[in-house]
Amino acid sequence: MENFKNALLGVFLLLIATGFAQEYKFGKVSKEELSETAYPLDKTANAAILYENKNIYIKYIKSQGFQLITEVVKRIKLYNKDGFEYASDEVFLYKRGSDEERITDLKGTTYTLSEGKIVETKLKKDGIFKSKYSENYEQQKFTMPALKEGSVIEYKYKIISPFFSRIDRIYLQQEIPIKRLDVKVESPEYFTFKKFSTGYLPVNLKESKRSDRIVFTNSAGGGSVDNYGRRTASQSRSSQSSLDFSVNTSKIFSRNVPAFVVEPFSGNVENYISAISYELSFVNFPGEPIKYYSTTWEDVVKTIYASNNFGDELKKKSYYQEDLKTLLSGISDEEEKMSKVFDYVKNRMVWNNKYRVGTTVGVKKAYKEKTGNAAEINLMLTSMLTSAGLDANPVLVSTSNRVTALFPTLDGFNYVITRVKLSNGKLIYLDATDKYGLPNILPDRVTRGEGRVIGANNTSQRVDLRPKKPSLIRYSMQCEINGEGEVKGKFNVRHMDYLAHRFRVMHSEKDDESKVKRFKKKFEIDEIEEYSVKGIDQYGKGISESFNFAAYDQVELIENEMYFSPLLFLRDKENLFKSDKRDYPIDFGHGFTNAYMLNIKIPEGYQVAELPEAGVFKLPEDTGAFTFRSNVANGVIQIIANETINKAVITPDFYLTLKQFYNQLVEKENQQVVLKKI
């Protein structure tokens, strides 16, 4: 019995110790945390969130009414220098008119071990940076001081917001592991929210209710405050009233959350990280009419067309009428009209790199100064096309770096382009911010995002901006191998369609030396001479690059035999898809075809002993295919290979099939050609 009691006591003490070990108090960092050299559950992690607490609630504040309060506490372990990037954070504070969010109680400390003692370095004002991010947002960024490998940083802050309908997206996962995450969201019963979740991790959410009371004090002669915090007509004497209500509480407890792993071709990972979003549906106070906040797409369109910096700007026409009349003189064909107007706006205007759905300086001033944001340039384009008699509408875009909206909201968009519907039903998308753009050739920031075309009659429609056909890149090589295994020859690569557009965007402004360096780095070519590029200025056509090359390590000599890949340095050395599973889509941006044609002259005194056989690998549902053919004729090895992916986005349930496809492709490309000395 005594042994049993001792065992029971031991278990009890262990439970107490475990409980205390899991408690986190701000400012109480332990030596154990500072001494830890790697995250136990993920040795590859450069940093880990030891503890994060978010407490979000709606509170009544006298004279201010209901306010949304967000309290954040965070403790992060930095295992090495690569983890230092997580020692910075940024907060975006929204403002509209005279109302604005504000941050208070920002405190932070960096903890390090020095000769067995904990050293604390406080966050000071010189580590806090404030700046204007956009018309409606201020950015406050801070970086923790005195960072060392093994440091633990800890900080907290509070955001007070009059916009109780704007609860920021709550992330339940990061790109580093999270040891413990506690989230609490509370709102009075009069506020009804909808919840939307993203990601692939299970959400441990528990809901409950509790009671609360607000006491309203009405000052004599100063008026009273209603349930929304609004002051009413003055009264002759002070009085008090109270309001009893219940509070809806949602709690999320997460432990040992794995890091979100960024895989090849991830697209915008923000769309796939586990998170939860809240949308305010309506507010229903006793004795007050219901106020609805949830919107439909019709509401969004109605709102934006009624706004001064969008709908009103579309109506302005006088500033360009004379120029438009001259531009289109004698032109009646609608496609020619469209091209003329598009080229005119594209060549006249300079994009200031601002992503906006509304104008800042206005279309008239932007036109005069020949520079503007995305909305100014493309609303101008839409208006001019409409004036030219074409059926043109603006398209709201959520660009590739924007989280896709889970419910109808204007905040989900940050960019504008134009759509033209021709009389034959053909749809043309235009973006005049892009100097290299063409009809239906849009920049990556647009095609990888989401679009919604909107009409003046309050209608809207989601549109797919992805290219409809694969883009082609064709490699061709004429080369010969000498007796020492050195490969020399001529190389040409031709970029077509979207790949030509991407080349113009990325390389048009670069000199030839930079273009040559990229080939040397990508393919590990030893020498490149007589480089030339053609077609950069011929928009709508392909671009060709060519050069002479020498490569000294592509062929392996073993006694009287030579071994090399049939694609030489063009081969894929490894499969980029290495994970055993994938929980989110594979985003290629657009479909593509890599076509290869090689003629390899056999060195004198050698003959082909082994040559990889022809092969065809196909993905189901016409998703893609790989074909390989080889032949020997007149002392020359001829290789033709084609890799095609027809779909821009592939769902995760298809991942293992795609991985196997690339395993086969890599294996085929790395099979050896064997030449034997005669």
XYZ file of C-alpha atoms in Angstrom, residues 114-524:
411
model
C 25.982 34.764 -21.107
C 28.228 32.723 -18.796
C 25.208 30.890 -17.470
C 23.233 34.069 -16.725
C 20.172 35.391 -18.536
C 20.773 38.773 -20.188
C 17.760 40.906 -21.136
C 17.768 43.588 -23.852
C 14.613 45.685 -24.153
C 13.015 46.807 -27.404
C 13.530 50.563 -27.719
C 12.063 53.273 -29.921
C 14.914 53.044 -32.428
C 13.775 49.496 -33.218
C 10.214 50.609 -34.050
C 9.429 52.022 -37.486
C 6.215 53.721 -38.560
C 5.315 54.446 -42.174
C 2.358 55.092 -44.450
C 1.609 51.879 -46.317
C -1.349 53.057 -48.406
C -4.265 55.481 -48.333
C -6.025 53.392 -45.694
C -3.188 51.670 -43.859
C -0.329 52.684 -41.594
C 2.461 50.167 -41.071
C 4.236 49.723 -37.768
C 7.226 47.412 -37.905
C 9.635 46.447 -35.167
C 12.823 44.404 -34.981
C 14.064 42.882 -31.745
C 17.581 43.944 -30.612
C 20.793 42.115 -29.643
C 20.079 38.893 -31.526
C 22.327 35.875 -31.087
C 22.048 32.246 -32.037
C 19.974 30.634 -29.314
C 18.199 33.850 -28.301
C 14.581 33.882 -27.221
C 12.540 36.940 -28.117
C 9.253 37.894 -26.559
C 6.887 40.745 -27.290
C 3.316 41.853 -26.784
C 1.018 44.610 -27.984
C -2.613 45.644 -28.115
C -4.600 46.987 -31.071
C -7.705 49.087 -30.383
C -10.013 49.417 -33.367
C -13.352 51.179 -33.909
C -13.954 48.781 -36.834
C -15.497 45.848 -34.984
C -16.499 44.240 -38.285
C -12.836 43.839 -39.337
C -11.324 40.947 -37.384
C -7.983 40.188 -39.010
C -7.364 36.705 -40.324
C -6.140 34.482 -37.493
C -3.243 32.241 -38.493
C -3.172 28.815 -36.857
C 0.057 27.764 -38.588
C 3.300 29.409 -39.691
C 6.361 28.472 -41.731
C 8.059 27.579 -38.455
C 6.641 25.142 -35.886
C 4.423 26.340 -33.045
C 4.770 24.649 -29.660
C 1.660 26.199 -28.133
C -1.050 28.450 -29.575
C -4.012 29.820 -27.615
C -6.660 31.903 -29.368
C -9.796 33.353 -27.834
C -12.446 35.342 -29.715
C -15.301 36.904 -27.730
C -18.254 38.981 -28.885
C -21.506 40.128 -27.244
C -24.558 38.164 -28.298
C -25.743 41.115 -30.383
C -22.851 40.644 -32.829
C -23.298 37.651 -35.121
C -20.220 36.432 -37.007
C -19.679 33.762 -39.648
C -16.513 31.669 -39.475
C -14.456 30.495 -42.447
C -11.409 28.254 -42.178
C -8.610 27.436 -44.614
C -5.770 24.945 -44.566
C -5.535 21.241 -43.901
C -4.883 20.976 -40.168
C -7.756 20.048 -37.830
C -9.020 23.042 -35.818
C -9.611 22.341 -32.125
C -12.323 24.953 -31.555
C -14.586 25.008 -28.508
C -17.518 27.382 -28.100
C -19.195 28.559 -24.912
C -21.155 31.451 -23.398
C -20.733 33.653 -20.357
C -22.677 36.543 -18.822
C -21.622 40.183 -18.850
C -23.055 43.630 -18.154
C -22.512 47.155 -19.454
C -23.310 50.133 -17.234
C -24.090 53.327 -19.151
C -23.580 56.651 -17.362
C -25.439 59.609 -18.851
C -23.931 62.917 -17.742
C -26.196 65.847 -16.938
C -26.578 68.144 -19.904
C -24.123 66.086 -21.888
C -26.483 63.704 -23.567
C -26.639 59.922 -23.339
C -24.926 57.132 -25.201
C -26.961 54.505 -27.047
C -26.044 50.859 -27.520
C -23.707 51.699 -30.411
C -21.797 54.280 -28.378
C -23.548 57.223 -30.076
C -24.436 60.282 -27.991
C -28.128 61.237 -28.019
C -29.929 64.458 -27.143
C -28.878 66.127 -23.887
C -30.720 65.485 -20.655
C -31.232 67.696 -17.643
C -29.579 65.364 -15.108
C -27.230 62.378 -14.978
C -28.529 58.853 -14.804
C -27.360 55.265 -15.123
C -28.665 52.325 -17.053
C -27.355 48.810 -17.538
C -27.521 46.131 -20.151
C -27.175 42.444 -19.322
C -26.120 40.160 -22.125
C -24.290 36.951 -22.911
C -20.899 36.737 -24.586
C -20.147 34.164 -27.268
C -16.683 32.698 -26.770
C -14.606 30.667 -29.224
C -11.363 29.114 -28.004
C -8.721 27.387 -30.082
C -6.029 25.318 -28.385
C -3.228 24.047 -30.609
C -0.151 22.154 -29.495
C 2.898 21.073 -31.493
C 1.690 22.584 -34.761
C 4.034 21.504 -37.583
C 5.633 24.121 -39.795
C 3.925 24.803 -43.088
C 6.332 23.396 -45.655
C 6.697 25.496 -48.791
C 6.882 23.026 -51.657
C 7.920 23.652 -55.278
C 5.219 25.429 -57.282
C 3.278 26.517 -54.201
C 1.671 29.661 -55.577
C 0.555 31.978 -52.781
C 1.031 29.832 -49.685
C -1.085 32.272 -47.667
C -4.113 30.639 -49.262
C -3.192 27.221 -47.866
C -1.778 27.895 -44.390
C -4.291 26.919 -41.716
C -6.217 29.993 -40.588
C -9.667 31.137 -39.526
C -11.538 34.254 -40.640
C -14.552 35.985 -39.112
C -17.160 37.953 -41.058
C -19.660 40.124 -39.184
C -23.101 39.203 -40.500
C -25.322 41.586 -38.544
C -25.745 43.530 -35.300
C -29.064 43.215 -33.446
C -29.449 45.306 -30.293
C -32.686 45.264 -28.258
C -34.995 47.988 -29.452
C -32.760 48.774 -32.441
C -33.305 47.768 -36.073
C -31.008 45.008 -37.332
C -27.934 46.369 -39.088
C -26.537 43.995 -41.701
C -22.829 43.862 -42.483
C -22.591 40.728 -44.630
C -22.436 41.656 -48.270
C -23.277 40.023 -51.553
C -21.312 40.560 -54.732
C -24.134 42.830 -55.824
C -23.528 44.954 -52.709
C -19.797 45.093 -53.440
C -20.369 46.225 -57.022
C -22.970 48.794 -55.958
C -20.571 50.192 -53.359
C -17.604 50.488 -55.676
C -19.572 52.117 -58.479
C -20.923 54.642 -55.971
C -17.445 55.519 -54.721
C -15.670 58.728 -55.662
C -12.414 56.990 -56.555
C -13.901 54.344 -58.845
C -17.392 54.810 -60.279
C -17.108 58.577 -60.534
C -13.674 58.275 -62.132
C -15.047 55.995 -64.858
C -17.542 58.684 -65.833
C -14.896 61.326 -66.512
C -14.184 61.639 -70.227
C -13.434 65.235 -71.183
C -9.719 65.059 -70.365
C -8.966 62.608 -73.205
C -11.694 63.242 -75.788
C -9.630 65.289 -78.234
C -6.714 62.839 -78.110
C -9.067 59.897 -78.580
C -10.773 61.527 -81.546
C -7.411 62.056 -83.261
C -6.224 58.554 -82.380
C -9.233 56.770 -83.884
C -9.785 58.988 -86.894
C -10.827 56.856 -89.874
C -10.836 53.558 -87.895
C -14.048 51.523 -87.777
C -12.873 47.963 -87.025
C -13.428 47.242 -83.325
C -10.298 45.112 -82.817
C -8.173 47.808 -84.415
C -9.840 50.409 -82.193
C -9.126 48.298 -79.137
C -5.467 47.821 -80.083
C -4.989 51.514 -80.824
C -6.433 52.635 -77.503
C -4.597 49.944 -75.546
C -1.230 50.761 -77.100
C -1.841 54.481 -76.607
C -2.556 54.166 -72.877
C 0.211 51.598 -72.371
C 2.813 53.796 -74.065
C 1.633 57.068 -72.544
C 1.266 55.983 -68.928
C 3.936 54.842 -66.468
C 2.795 52.549 -63.670
C 4.013 53.683 -60.240
C 3.968 50.066 -58.980
C 0.985 50.780 -56.714
C -1.609 48.001 -56.466
C -4.969 49.735 -56.018
C -8.692 49.242 -56.694
C -9.348 52.978 -56.450
C -7.679 56.120 -57.692
C -5.350 58.201 -55.543
C -4.802 61.376 -57.554
C -7.632 60.715 -60.025
C -7.620 59.729 -63.696
C -7.501 63.323 -64.955
C -4.354 64.246 -63.044
C -2.766 60.854 -63.752
C -3.399 61.348 -67.480
C -1.815 64.789 -67.377
C 1.216 63.660 -65.387
C 1.478 60.407 -67.386
C 1.837 58.256 -64.283
C -0.606 56.466 -62.025
C -1.545 53.405 -60.023
C -3.203 50.269 -61.426
C -6.723 51.638 -60.951
C -5.973 55.014 -62.516
C -4.365 53.524 -65.608
C -6.878 50.757 -66.249
C -9.999 52.762 -65.328
C -8.712 55.313 -67.817
C -8.318 52.525 -70.380
C -11.823 51.180 -69.680
C -13.374 54.629 -70.047
C -11.568 55.334 -73.331
C -12.583 51.974 -74.797
C -16.205 52.609 -73.814
C -16.049 56.051 -75.430
C -14.723 54.336 -78.552
C -17.944 52.324 -78.727
C -16.583 49.072 -77.310
C -18.166 46.894 -74.612
C -15.535 47.351 -71.881
C -15.741 46.707 -68.156
C -13.301 46.906 -65.250
C -12.130 43.677 -63.652
C -11.298 43.623 -59.944
C -8.255 41.452 -59.289
C -6.848 39.809 -56.208
C -3.203 39.568 -57.277
C -0.896 36.636 -56.676
C 0.388 38.123 -53.401
C -3.120 38.665 -52.010
C -5.037 36.140 -49.922
C -8.135 34.974 -51.803
C -11.309 36.401 -50.238
C -13.502 33.751 -48.603
C -16.647 35.896 -48.774
C -17.857 38.850 -50.864
C -15.745 41.863 -49.918
C -13.999 44.703 -51.682
C -11.035 44.263 -49.317
C -10.179 41.006 -51.092
C -9.105 42.925 -54.213
C -6.094 45.157 -54.756
C -5.812 45.676 -58.524
C -7.843 46.542 -61.625
C -7.592 45.450 -65.266
C -9.969 45.749 -68.237
C -12.104 43.287 -70.179
C -13.448 43.913 -73.677
C -16.234 41.843 -75.168
C -16.160 41.987 -78.959
C -19.283 41.699 -81.102
C -18.289 38.139 -82.085
C -18.343 37.145 -78.405
C -14.565 37.019 -78.013
C -13.297 38.166 -74.599
C -10.094 40.187 -74.381
C -8.298 41.037 -71.125
C -5.976 44.047 -71.021
C -3.550 45.510 -68.495
C -2.029 48.817 -69.570
C 0.358 48.911 -66.582
C 2.428 46.230 -68.312
C 4.716 47.681 -70.990
C 5.253 44.205 -72.436
C 1.616 43.154 -72.203
C -0.607 42.207 -75.113
C -4.308 41.398 -75.469
C -4.858 38.282 -73.338
C -1.188 38.281 -72.295
C -1.215 39.478 -68.691
C 1.545 39.735 -66.068
C 2.078 36.893 -63.580
C 0.772 39.023 -60.723
C -2.616 38.988 -62.443
C -2.839 35.523 -64.005
C -1.939 33.792 -60.743
C -4.609 35.694 -58.832
C -8.419 35.897 -58.877
C -10.598 38.164 -61.002
C -14.170 39.442 -60.988
C -15.570 41.462 -63.887
C -18.116 44.032 -62.740
C -20.877 45.827 -64.602
C -22.568 49.182 -64.059
C -25.878 47.338 -63.535
C -24.524 45.900 -60.231
C -23.785 42.482 -61.733
C -20.484 40.676 -61.444
C -18.926 37.406 -62.480
C -15.838 35.516 -61.375
C -13.374 35.104 -64.246
C -10.417 32.779 -64.719
C -7.375 34.759 -65.830
C -5.104 31.765 -66.356
C -3.767 31.219 -69.895
C -5.852 28.646 -71.722
C -3.047 26.883 -73.626
C 0.456 25.749 -72.656
C 3.362 28.067 -73.436
C 6.261 26.633 -75.416
C 10.000 26.797 -74.896
C 12.101 24.970 -77.505
C 15.734 23.960 -76.982
C 17.897 22.864 -79.888
C 21.542 21.866 -79.907
C 24.063 20.907 -82.569
C 27.228 19.600 -80.952
C 30.095 17.127 -81.144
C 32.171 15.216 -78.622
C 35.932 14.982 -79.035
C 38.232 12.182 -77.890
C 38.723 13.824 -74.469
C 34.980 13.908 -73.794
C 34.644 17.656 -74.302
C 31.322 18.827 -75.780
C 31.283 21.837 -78.096
C 28.586 23.186 -80.329
C 25.762 25.642 -80.969
C 22.796 26.165 -78.711
C 19.444 27.869 -79.341
C 16.425 28.401 -77.117
C 13.162 29.920 -78.312
C 10.645 31.372 -75.858
C 6.999 31.519 -76.975
C 3.672 32.832 -75.656
C 3.691 33.622 -71.921
C 7.284 32.469 -71.630
C 8.292 35.149 -74.151
C 6.387 37.715 -72.110
C 8.096 36.572 -68.918
C 11.492 36.806 -70.611
C 10.772 40.410 -71.635
C 9.679 41.334 -68.118
C 12.678 39.698 -66.437
C 15.516 40.271 -68.906
C 14.753 43.091 -71.346
C 16.592 45.681 -69.285
C 19.593 43.425 -68.580
C 22.821 43.421 -70.575
C 24.063 40.396 -72.524
C 26.622 39.541 -69.869
C 23.835 39.048 -67.309
C 21.898 36.851 -69.718
C 25.002 34.724 -70.327
C 25.648 34.337 -66.589
C 22.179 32.898 -66.054
C 22.894 30.117 -68.602
C 26.243 29.322 -67.019
C 24.628 29.114 -63.593
C 21.551 27.136 -64.645
C 23.243 24.594 -66.913
C 26.820 24.702 -65.530
